[in-house]
Coordinates of C-alpha atoms in Angstrom, one line a residue:
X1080 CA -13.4 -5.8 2.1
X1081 CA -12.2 -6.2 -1.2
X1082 CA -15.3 -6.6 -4.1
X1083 CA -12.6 -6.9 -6.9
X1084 CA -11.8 -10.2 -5.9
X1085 CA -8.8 -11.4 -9.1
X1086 CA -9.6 -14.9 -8.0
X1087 CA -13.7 -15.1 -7.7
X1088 CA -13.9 -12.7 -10.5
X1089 CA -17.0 -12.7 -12.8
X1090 CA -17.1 -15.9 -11.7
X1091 CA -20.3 -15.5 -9.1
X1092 CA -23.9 -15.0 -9.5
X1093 CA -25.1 -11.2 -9.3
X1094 CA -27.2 -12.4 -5.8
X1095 CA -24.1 -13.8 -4.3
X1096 CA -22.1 -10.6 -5.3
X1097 CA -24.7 -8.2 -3.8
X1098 CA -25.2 -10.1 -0.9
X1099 CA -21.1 -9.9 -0.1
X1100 CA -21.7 -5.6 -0.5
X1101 CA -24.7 -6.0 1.3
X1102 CA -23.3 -7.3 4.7
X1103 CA -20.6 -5.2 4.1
X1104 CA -22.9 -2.3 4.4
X1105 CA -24.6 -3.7 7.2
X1106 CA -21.6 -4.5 9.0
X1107 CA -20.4 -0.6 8.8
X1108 CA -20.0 1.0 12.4
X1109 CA -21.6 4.3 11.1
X1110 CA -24.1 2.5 10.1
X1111 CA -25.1 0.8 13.8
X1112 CA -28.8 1.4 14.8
X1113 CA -30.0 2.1 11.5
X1114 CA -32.5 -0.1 9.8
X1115 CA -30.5 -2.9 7.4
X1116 CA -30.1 -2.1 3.5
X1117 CA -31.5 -4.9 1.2
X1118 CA -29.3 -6.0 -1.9
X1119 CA -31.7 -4.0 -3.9
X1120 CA -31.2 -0.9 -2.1
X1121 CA -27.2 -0.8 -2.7
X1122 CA -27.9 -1.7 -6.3
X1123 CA -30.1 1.0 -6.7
X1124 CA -27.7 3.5 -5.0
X1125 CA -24.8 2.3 -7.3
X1126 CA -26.3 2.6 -10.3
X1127 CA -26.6 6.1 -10.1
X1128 CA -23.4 6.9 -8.6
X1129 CA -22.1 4.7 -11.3
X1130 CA -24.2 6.7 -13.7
X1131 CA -22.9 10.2 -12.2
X1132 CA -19.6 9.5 -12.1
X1133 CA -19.2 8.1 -15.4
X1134 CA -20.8 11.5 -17.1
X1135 CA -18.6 13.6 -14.3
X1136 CA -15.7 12.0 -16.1
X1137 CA -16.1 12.8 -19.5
X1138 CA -17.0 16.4 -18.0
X1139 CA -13.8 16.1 -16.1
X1140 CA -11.5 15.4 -19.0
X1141 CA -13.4 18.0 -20.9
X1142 CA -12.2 20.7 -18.2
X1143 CA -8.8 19.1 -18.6
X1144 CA -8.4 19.5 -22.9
X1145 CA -9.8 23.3 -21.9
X1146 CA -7.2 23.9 -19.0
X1147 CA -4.9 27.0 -20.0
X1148 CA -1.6 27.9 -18.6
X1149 CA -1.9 28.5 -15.1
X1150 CA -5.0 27.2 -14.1
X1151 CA -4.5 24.1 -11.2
X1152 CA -6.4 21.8 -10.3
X1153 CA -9.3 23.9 -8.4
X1154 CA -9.7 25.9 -11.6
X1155 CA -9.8 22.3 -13.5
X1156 CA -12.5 21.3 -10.9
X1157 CA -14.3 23.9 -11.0
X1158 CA -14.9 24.0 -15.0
X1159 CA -15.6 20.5 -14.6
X1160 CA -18.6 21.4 -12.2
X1161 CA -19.8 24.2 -14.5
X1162 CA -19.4 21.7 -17.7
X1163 CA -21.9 19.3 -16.1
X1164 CA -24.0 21.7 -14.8
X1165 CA -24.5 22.9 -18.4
X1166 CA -25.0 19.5 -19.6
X1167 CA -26.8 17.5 -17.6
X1168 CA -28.8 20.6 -15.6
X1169 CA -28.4 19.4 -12.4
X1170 CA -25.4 19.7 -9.6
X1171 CA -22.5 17.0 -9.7
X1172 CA -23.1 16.0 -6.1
X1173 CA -21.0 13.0 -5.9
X1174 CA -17.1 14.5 -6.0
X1175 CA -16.2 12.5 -2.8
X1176 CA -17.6 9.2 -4.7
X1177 CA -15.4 10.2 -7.8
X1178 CA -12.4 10.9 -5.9
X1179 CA -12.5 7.5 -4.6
X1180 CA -13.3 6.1 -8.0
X1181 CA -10.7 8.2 -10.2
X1182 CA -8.0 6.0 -10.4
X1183 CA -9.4 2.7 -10.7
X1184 CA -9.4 1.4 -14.1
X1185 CA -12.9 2.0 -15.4
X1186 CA -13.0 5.8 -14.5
X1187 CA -8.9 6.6 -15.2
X1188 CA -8.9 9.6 -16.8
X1189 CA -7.3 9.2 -20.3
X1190 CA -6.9 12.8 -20.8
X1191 CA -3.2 14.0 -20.8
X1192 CA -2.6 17.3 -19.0
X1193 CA -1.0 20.1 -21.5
X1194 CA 2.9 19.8 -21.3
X1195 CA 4.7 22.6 -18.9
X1196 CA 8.6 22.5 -18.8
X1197 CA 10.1 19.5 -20.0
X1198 CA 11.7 18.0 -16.9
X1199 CA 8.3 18.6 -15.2
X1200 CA 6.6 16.5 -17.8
X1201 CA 8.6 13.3 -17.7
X1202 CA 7.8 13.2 -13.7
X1203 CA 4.4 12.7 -14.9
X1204 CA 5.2 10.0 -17.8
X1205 CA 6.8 8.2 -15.2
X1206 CA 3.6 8.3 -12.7
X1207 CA 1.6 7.2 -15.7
X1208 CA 3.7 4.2 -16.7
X1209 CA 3.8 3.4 -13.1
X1210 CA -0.2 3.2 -12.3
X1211 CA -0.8 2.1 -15.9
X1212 CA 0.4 -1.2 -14.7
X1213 CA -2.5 -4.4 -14.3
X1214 CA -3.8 -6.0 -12.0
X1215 CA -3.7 -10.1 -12.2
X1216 CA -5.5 -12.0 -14.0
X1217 CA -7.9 -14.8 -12.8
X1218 CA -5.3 -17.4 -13.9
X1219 CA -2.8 -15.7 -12.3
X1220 CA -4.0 -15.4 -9.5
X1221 CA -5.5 -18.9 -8.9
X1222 CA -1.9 -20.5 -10.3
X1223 CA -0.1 -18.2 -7.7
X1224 CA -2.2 -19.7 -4.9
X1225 CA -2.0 -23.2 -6.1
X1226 CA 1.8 -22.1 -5.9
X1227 CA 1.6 -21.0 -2.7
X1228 CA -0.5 -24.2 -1.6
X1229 CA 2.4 -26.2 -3.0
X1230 CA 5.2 -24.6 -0.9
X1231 CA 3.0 -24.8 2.0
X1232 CA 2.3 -28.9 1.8
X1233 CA 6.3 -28.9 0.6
X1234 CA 7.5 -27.6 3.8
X1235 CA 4.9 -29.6 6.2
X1236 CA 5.7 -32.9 4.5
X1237 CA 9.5 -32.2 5.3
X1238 CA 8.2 -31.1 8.5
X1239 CA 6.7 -34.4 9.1
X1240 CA 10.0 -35.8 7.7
X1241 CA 12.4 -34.3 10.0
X1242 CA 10.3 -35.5 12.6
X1243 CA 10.0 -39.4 11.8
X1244 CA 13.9 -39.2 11.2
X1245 CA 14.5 -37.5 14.8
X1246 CA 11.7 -40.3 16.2
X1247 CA 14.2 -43.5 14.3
X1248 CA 17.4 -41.9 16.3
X1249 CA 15.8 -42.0 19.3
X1250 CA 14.7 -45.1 18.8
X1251 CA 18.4 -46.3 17.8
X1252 CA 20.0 -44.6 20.4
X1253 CA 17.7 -45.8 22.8
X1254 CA 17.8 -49.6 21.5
X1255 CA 21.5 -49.3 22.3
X1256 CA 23.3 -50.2 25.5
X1257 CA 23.5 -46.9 27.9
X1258 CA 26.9 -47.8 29.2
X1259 CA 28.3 -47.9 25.5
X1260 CA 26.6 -44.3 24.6
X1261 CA 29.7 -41.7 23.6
X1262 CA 29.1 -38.2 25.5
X1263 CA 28.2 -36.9 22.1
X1264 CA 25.1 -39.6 22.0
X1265 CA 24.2 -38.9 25.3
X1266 CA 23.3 -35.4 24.7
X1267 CA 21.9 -36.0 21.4
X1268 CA 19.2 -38.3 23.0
X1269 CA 18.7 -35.9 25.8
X1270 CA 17.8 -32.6 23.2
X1271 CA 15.7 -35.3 21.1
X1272 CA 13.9 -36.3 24.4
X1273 CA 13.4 -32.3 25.2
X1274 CA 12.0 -32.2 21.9
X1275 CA 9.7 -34.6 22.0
X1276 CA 7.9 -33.5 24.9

């Protein structure tokens, strides 16, 4: 399920959006058995995640500035850990929620790693340009469906037309005298008839 609707937006009350996570929850097969979450519950649970995961990223880009030449991504990781640790006092418990998070707009990381070989570097100005790209708007995306609505009564309509127009030949051909009917008539009224039925 989709909660960043581009089309319903910001445009829904906060009940109506937490009910819509809600029965997704609910609805989860791990979840089968167990006793149903209240809206309350989930909002509870995400604001600390959200809480957690926005102080893990600042930590995170910390680790990055900090990274030396030949650390990878473990060692980035792992500073990242001890830098929150120090911070906050507690254990950043939430990496699988972050790693799902990372790359979404609100949590992108906006630190840029320190440049290697040159060749190596444009690879990853490329990858940046190409995920820097936004989503749709609201207007966009409610003018694109109105779009799409458009084609779709366009092409029923000539639907409908195609059919009244095959409906008045039969009708002509039919109104006509059988013995006069040309070979070529004869089986156009017999695939119109097929048709039909």
């Amino acid at each position: 399920m989709e909660f960043k609707d581009a089309i319903v937006s910001t445009d829904q009350k906060a009940g109506a959006f937490w009910k819509r996570i809600v029965d997704y929850v609910n609805g989860s097969p791990q979840l089968s058995g167990a006793v149903p979450r209240e809206w309350s519950q989930c909002k509870q649970r995400w604001g600390r995640i959200n809480e957690q995961v926005c102080k893990f990223v600042g930590c995170y880009e910390a680790a990055v500035r900090e990274q030396a030449s030949g650390q990878n991504e473990n060692d980035v990781m792992k500073a990242a850990h001890d830098i929150f640790l120090n911070d906050l006092g507690i254990k950043f418990s939430l990496e699988h929620c972050w790693r799902e998070l990372r790359f979404d707009q609100k949590w992108k990381s906006l630190a840029v790693p320190k440049e290697g070989p040159k060749e190596k570097r444009k690879e990853v100005v490329a990858e940046e340009e190409a995920a820097d790209v936004r989503p749709p708007g609201v207007k966009a995306c409610k003018a694109a469906k109105r779009k799409r609505q458009g084609y779709d009564e366009i092409h029923s309509m000539l639907a409908v037309k195609k059919e009244i127009q095959q409906q008045k030949l039969l009708e002509r051909l039919l109104a006509k005298d059988p013995t006069h009917l040309t070979a070529s008539e004869i089986t156009l009224m017999e695939k119109l008839i097929s048709e039909m039925i």
